[in-house]
Amino acid sequence: MYVAPVGTAVQDHVALAEIELCGDLIIAASAAQDRLSLESIDEVLKVAEERDASGGAGD
């Protein structure tokens, strides 16, 4: 079994971004009175901002 040397930092930036988004969803869900709507989920995940930044494809 291989063990990475102490002090070696390996970061997967995509995985870290996904973990952050999951955390944002958990926080929003715990603060909500009911289930989050699809629109609320999109807002938390900043879907509209990404769509706008990519040129508004699909509108």
Coordinates of C-alpha atoms in Angstrom, one line a residue:
M1 CA 0.0 0.0 0.0
Y2 CA 1.3 3.4 -1.0
V3 CA 1.0 6.3 1.5
A4 CA 1.7 9.9 0.2
P5 CA 4.5 11.6 2.0
V6 CA 3.5 14.1 4.7
G7 CA 3.1 17.6 3.4
T8 CA 2.1 16.6 -0.1
A9 CA -1.0 18.5 -1.0
V10 CA -3.0 17.2 -4.0
Q11 CA -6.0 19.2 -4.9
D12 CA -8.7 18.4 -7.4
H13 CA -10.2 21.8 -8.1
V14 CA -13.3 20.4 -9.8
A15 CA -14.0 18.1 -6.8
L16 CA -13.5 21.0 -4.4
A17 CA -16.0 23.1 -6.4
E18 CA -18.5 20.3 -6.3
I19 CA -18.1 19.8 -2.6
E20 CA -18.6 23.6 -2.1
L21 CA -21.8 23.5 -4.2
C22 CA -23.1 20.5 -2.2
G23 CA -22.4 22.4 1.0
D24 CA -24.3 25.4 -0.3
L25 CA -27.3 23.2 -1.2
I26 CA -27.2 21.6 2.3
I27 CA -27.2 25.0 4.0
A28 CA -30.1 26.3 1.8
A29 CA -32.1 23.1 2.4
S30 CA -31.6 23.3 6.1
A31 CA -32.8 26.9 6.2
A32 CA -35.9 26.3 4.0
Q33 CA -39.3 25.6 5.5
D34 CA -40.2 23.2 2.7
R35 CA -38.5 21.4 -0.1
L36 CA -36.4 23.6 -2.3
S37 CA -38.0 24.4 -5.6
L38 CA -36.1 23.8 -8.8
E39 CA -35.8 27.6 -9.2
S40 CA -34.3 27.8 -5.7
I41 CA -31.8 25.1 -6.4
D42 CA -30.8 26.9 -9.6
E43 CA -30.3 30.1 -7.6
V44 CA -28.1 28.4 -5.0
L45 CA -26.0 26.8 -7.7
K46 CA -25.9 30.0 -9.7
V47 CA -27.2 28.3 -12.8
A48 CA -28.6 31.5 -14.4
E49 CA -25.2 33.3 -13.8
E50 CA -23.4 30.5 -15.6
R51 CA -25.9 30.5 -18.4
D52 CA -25.5 34.3 -18.8
A53 CA -21.8 34.1 -18.8
S54 CA -21.8 31.4 -21.5
G55 CA -23.8 33.6 -23.9
G56 CA -27.4 32.7 -22.9
A57 CA -27.5 29.5 -24.9
G58 CA -30.8 27.8 -24.8
D59 CA -32.9 30.9 -24.3

